[in-house]
Short mmCIF file of C-alpha atoms in Angstrom, two decimals:
data_model
loop_
_atom_site.label_atom_id
_atom_site.label_comp_id
_atom_site.label_asym_id
_atom_site.label_seq_id
_atom_site.Cartn_x
_atom_site.Cartn_y
_atom_site.Cartn_z
CA MET A 1 35.68 37.99 118.77
CA THR A 2 37.15 36.33 115.48
CA PRO A 3 37.93 38.01 112.17
CA LYS A 4 34.78 36.31 110.76
CA GLN A 5 32.70 37.76 113.50
CA TYR A 6 34.15 41.31 112.79
CA ASP A 7 33.38 40.64 109.09
CA LYS A 8 29.85 39.76 109.90
CA GLU A 9 29.30 42.81 112.15
CA ALA A 10 30.84 45.09 109.67
CA GLU A 11 28.46 43.79 106.99
CA ALA A 12 25.44 44.31 109.31
CA ILE A 13 26.44 47.92 109.82
CA GLY A 14 27.17 48.34 106.28
CA MET A 15 23.61 47.39 105.39
CA ALA A 16 22.34 49.93 107.62
CA LEU A 17 24.24 52.71 105.76
CA PRO A 18 22.80 54.65 102.87
CA THR A 19 24.20 54.00 99.35
CA GLY A 20 27.14 56.37 98.22
CA PRO A 21 31.01 56.22 98.73
CA LYS A 22 31.92 55.47 102.39
CA VAL A 23 34.61 57.83 103.85
CA ALA A 24 35.84 57.10 107.59
CA VAL A 25 37.72 59.51 109.53
CA ILE A 26 40.30 58.04 112.06
CA GLY A 27 42.63 59.88 114.39
CA SER A 28 43.18 61.24 117.98
CA GLY A 29 40.61 61.55 120.76
CA MET A 30 42.13 64.99 121.54
CA PHE A 31 43.90 67.69 119.50
CA TRP A 32 47.72 67.78 119.87
CA GLY A 33 48.49 69.99 116.99
CA ALA A 34 48.04 73.69 117.15
CA ASP A 35 46.15 73.81 113.84
CA THR A 36 44.54 70.40 114.05
CA GLU A 37 40.92 71.47 114.94
CA GLU A 38 40.89 73.90 112.09
CA ILE A 39 41.93 71.37 109.75
CA CYS A 40 39.09 68.88 110.95
CA LEU A 41 36.53 71.51 110.73
CA GLY A 42 37.49 72.48 107.13
CA ILE A 43 37.75 69.08 105.92
CA GLY A 44 34.38 68.06 107.50
CA ALA A 45 32.77 71.12 105.63
CA LEU A 46 34.62 70.44 102.45
CA LEU A 47 33.70 66.76 102.34
CA ALA A 48 29.91 67.69 102.89
CA THR A 49 29.86 69.17 99.39
CA VAL A 50 30.22 65.66 97.86
CA GLU A 51 26.61 65.08 97.59
CA ASP A 52 26.15 61.22 98.19
CA LEU A 53 29.20 60.79 100.52
CA VAL A 54 28.58 58.83 103.63
CA LEU A 55 30.79 60.08 106.59
CA ILE A 56 31.71 57.58 109.38
CA THR A 57 33.75 58.17 112.47
CA GLY A 58 34.61 56.00 115.45
CA GLY A 59 32.33 57.86 117.83
CA ILE A 60 34.82 59.54 120.10
CA SER A 61 35.79 63.35 120.62
CA GLY A 62 38.68 64.98 119.14
CA VAL A 63 39.30 64.15 115.46
CA GLY A 64 36.14 62.18 114.84
CA GLU A 65 33.66 64.49 116.40
CA ALA A 66 35.29 67.66 114.89
CA VAL A 67 35.14 66.55 111.42
CA GLY A 68 31.61 64.55 111.89
CA ARG A 69 29.86 67.76 113.66
CA SER A 70 31.24 70.01 110.87
CA PHE A 71 30.16 67.71 108.04
CA PHE A 72 26.73 67.16 109.51
CA ALA A 73 26.23 71.05 110.16
CA ALA A 74 27.24 71.64 106.61
CA ARG A 75 25.13 69.15 105.20
CA ASN A 76 22.24 70.58 107.21
CA ARG A 77 22.94 74.11 105.87
CA SER A 78 22.74 72.78 102.24
CA HIS A 79 19.51 70.86 102.94
CA LEU A 80 21.22 67.53 102.11
CA ALA A 81 20.69 64.22 103.98
CA GLY A 82 23.03 64.11 106.97
CA ASN A 83 24.78 60.97 106.02
CA THR A 84 26.91 61.23 109.27
CA TYR A 85 27.32 58.05 111.29
CA GLN A 86 29.33 56.92 114.42
CA ILE A 87 30.20 53.43 115.13
CA LEU A 88 30.61 52.43 118.83
CA PRO A 89 30.48 49.24 120.82
CA ARG A 90 27.20 47.76 121.95
CA GLY A 91 25.71 49.59 124.95
CA SER A 92 27.39 53.10 124.25
CA SER A 93 25.30 56.29 124.53
CA GLU A 94 24.25 57.70 121.21
CA TRP A 95 25.56 61.07 120.00
CA ASP A 96 23.59 64.22 119.60
CA TYR A 97 24.27 64.68 116.01
CA GLY A 98 24.09 62.05 113.17
CA VAL A 99 23.29 58.52 113.83
CA THR A 100 25.08 56.05 116.03
CA LEU A 101 25.50 52.54 115.15
CA THR A 102 26.79 49.69 117.32
CA GLY A 103 29.00 46.81 116.73
CA GLY A 104 31.43 44.82 119.00
CA GLU A 105 31.61 44.62 122.77
CA ASP A 106 34.51 47.19 123.31
CA MET A 107 36.69 49.56 121.60
CA GLU A 108 39.12 46.98 120.43
CA ASP A 109 36.33 45.27 118.57
CA ARG A 110 35.13 48.63 117.24
CA ARG A 111 38.26 49.30 115.80
CA GLU A 112 38.31 46.14 114.00
CA ILE A 113 34.83 46.69 112.53
CA LEU A 114 35.50 50.35 111.64
CA GLY A 115 38.44 49.34 109.61
CA ARG A 116 36.12 47.01 107.60
CA ILE A 117 33.38 49.35 106.52
CA ALA A 118 34.85 52.23 104.28
CA GLY A 119 36.66 52.41 100.88
CA ILE A 120 38.67 55.56 102.03
CA TYR A 121 40.10 56.48 105.46
CA VAL A 122 41.19 60.05 106.19
CA SER A 123 43.69 59.84 109.02
CA ILE A 124 44.32 63.01 111.25
CA GLU A 125 47.16 62.77 114.10
CA GLY A 126 46.42 59.21 115.83
CA GLY A 127 48.13 56.80 117.85
CA PRO A 128 48.19 52.99 118.18
CA GLY A 129 44.38 52.63 117.90
CA THR A 130 44.44 54.54 114.51
CA ALA A 131 47.24 52.64 113.38
CA ARG A 132 45.33 49.35 113.97
CA GLU A 133 42.24 50.67 112.07
CA ALA A 134 44.37 51.84 109.20
CA GLU A 135 46.06 48.40 109.08
CA VAL A 136 42.82 46.67 108.95
CA ALA A 137 41.70 49.05 106.21
CA GLN A 138 44.57 48.47 103.94
CA THR A 139 44.44 44.67 104.46
CA ARG A 140 41.08 44.67 102.73
CA GLY A 141 42.00 47.10 100.02
CA ALA A 142 40.96 50.67 101.38
CA ILE A 143 42.95 53.59 100.72
CA VAL A 144 44.27 55.63 103.64
CA VAL A 145 44.81 59.38 103.35
CA PRO A 146 47.22 60.51 106.15
CA VAL A 147 47.21 64.17 106.79
CA ALA A 148 50.76 63.97 107.68
CA ARG A 149 51.25 67.73 108.88
CA THR A 150 49.07 66.81 111.82
CA GLY A 151 51.73 64.54 113.47
CA GLY A 152 51.18 61.23 115.14
CA PHE A 153 50.39 58.15 113.27
CA SER A 154 49.37 60.02 110.16
CA GLU A 155 52.94 61.64 109.88
CA GLU A 156 54.64 58.37 110.41
CA ALA A 157 52.19 56.68 107.85
CA TYR A 158 52.70 59.28 105.22
CA SER A 159 56.30 58.14 104.85
CA LYS A 160 55.27 54.53 104.22
CA PHE A 161 52.26 55.01 102.06
CA ALA A 162 52.66 55.78 98.34
CA CYS A 163 50.27 58.28 96.65
CA PRO A 164 47.61 56.04 95.25
CA ARG A 165 47.18 57.83 91.92
CA SER A 166 49.39 59.82 89.68
CA GLU A 167 46.90 62.71 89.00
CA ILE A 168 46.93 63.54 92.80
CA MET A 169 50.51 63.79 93.43
CA THR A 170 50.41 67.60 93.86
CA GLN A 171 47.71 67.31 96.41
CA TRP A 172 49.19 64.40 98.16
CA GLY A 173 52.60 66.64 98.68
CA LEU A 174 50.52 69.06 100.49
CA LEU A 175 49.30 66.49 103.17
CA ASP A 176 52.95 66.80 104.59
CA ASP A 177 53.53 70.42 103.94
CA ARG A 178 53.46 72.34 107.28
CA GLU A 179 54.15 75.66 105.61
CA ALA A 180 51.09 75.52 103.29
CA ALA A 181 47.89 77.42 104.03
CA ILE A 182 45.43 75.11 106.02
CA GLU A 183 42.69 75.86 103.36
CA SER A 184 45.10 74.39 100.70
CA VAL A 185 45.64 71.28 102.71
CA ASN A 186 41.92 71.00 103.33
CA LEU A 187 41.05 71.41 99.48
CA ALA A 188 43.88 68.86 98.78
CA VAL A 189 42.09 66.12 100.90
CA LEU A 190 38.81 66.93 99.26
CA GLU A 191 40.26 66.57 95.65
CA ILE A 192 42.25 63.52 96.65
CA VAL A 193 38.90 61.99 98.11
CA LYS A 194 36.83 63.02 94.99
CA VAL A 195 39.60 61.39 92.65
CA LEU A 196 39.52 58.25 94.58
CA ILE A 197 35.80 57.90 94.59
CA ARG A 198 35.72 58.49 90.96
CA ASN A 199 38.25 55.79 90.34
CA ASN A 200 37.20 53.30 92.87
#
């Protein structure tokens, strides 16, 4: 597919999403760090408190599923709209939570499309696929929030990405702090996302 085709498919998926700020979670398809799953579950539950936030994942297990299920469950407990979406290639099976939307013919296409959908991307662990999604996202002006303490691409990216706003410098520093309490890191992600939404 060409970049224009990716743009067109991303636009079509965007039209199917509800209004509200779009936050995508990108990262590894399995957990490598000892506390990554706990971080994912905490971030999902906290992001669910942002009433009109729309959460988007790449529809794979690991990071995306953990954050997505936690977000969706927390939204249900609070009697809020689920606002949880997975993006997968055409012909993929639907997930048993949230809404599965399709675009592209394979996972390479899906990465290109996913990188074009949200304004904010939270990166947890991650490898080359995550790196590509982040690259596409940044090229089109989105902000990537790398939870560096989880390792992988997110750790590498943190050393290259500058904190996007001065008022979240403290929270940004916690993303790379392996000694900080997990709850503090998760709350930092929430505050970063909320500030970025307000100033988008």
